[in-house]
Amino acid sequence: MARYIGPKTKIARKFGEPIYGPDKNFEKKNYPPGQHGNNRRRKTSEYGTQLKEKQKVKYLYGLLEKQFRNLFEKANSHHGITGEVLLILLESRLDNVVYRMGLAPSRAAARQLVSHRHITVDGAVVDIPSYSLKAGQIVGVREKSKSLESINTSLLNTSVHKYSWLEFDKTGMVGKFLNAPERSEIPENIKEQLIVELYSK
């Protein structure tokens, strides 16, 4: 399965919340999207609920099934609560941190910036969106990319969110990954325990 590039509002409606951020076309309804959405009122099974939560997180962070499964296995081998470790690993990805810093309006756009070699880590270009950042690493925009309209527009239009685990200098377009966030510092509405239960079957 390729990465989803279709209408985001449709996916947001599927999960009943604007998972991609503010969406003027999003309207919460108590039935799924589509022509026959209002006719499908079957009760969702426990498995269906767990699967839906996993799909939501995959869409949210832009991961394919194999990538997500590998990350879950990595989280499962770590000390700590598996579901929380999984979210912390997702938040520590380079593309997510670029998005959190406001350099891109979405994670998909952040992934593209990284892939197109516009982002540096500790002064060296890194073009791997899944690169896992370590505490103290410096993330910035490549010098010759600082004039990119997409980056400047994003910085201009994106509301500045303060995260205790990130430092960011808007003028210099450079930030610091202070440490991996705690679960309480991750704002996404995710029931990670459902994902753990799904993979534990």
Phi, psi and omega in degrees: 000129179281167178293140183289128179232015181279194182298124183286328180297322180299317179292319179299318177299323180301323182262356175076017178203150182285078187293341180265009181104185182308132182218111184293342180268354183282130177223115183289126177230158184270028174212158185293165178287166177109165184301323183253013184304322183286347181266349183263100184241020181295144179290134181283134180285169178300317178298318180298321178295317180294316180296320180297320180294319178296316180298321180300314181293322177299315178294318183301314182263358175072039181253149173273167185303313182296318178299316183293317180298316179298320180292322178296317179298321178295317179296322182293334181272350179278159171285147179114185181280119188308312182299318179291320179298321179301313180294323179295320177295321178296318181289337182274356178295145182300316182297324179293319181294321176300319178293314181298328180285349179089010180284345178216148183282348180208166178293327179296317179293323178295319179299321180293319177301316180294311182299327181271014172066038177262352187245141179241153173233120184054037175088349181251140179295132176235124182247026179248105182303328183275002180308127182267118183282147177251156180306132177095351182286145183259127179247130181210176178266134177305140187309312184282357179258356184294342179268001180302128182299320183298321180290313182294323177294319180296315179296328181285321187263338183280130176294136182282117177256130180270122175244130183295343182263003179228144171242142179212130177255105184298322182294313181275353182054046180219145181217173181232132175274096187294315180190164176294139182289156171280161180302322182293344181265000179261113189283346184298143178276087184231133175259080188297335180297329178296324179291319178298317179296322180297313182284347181275353183283000000 
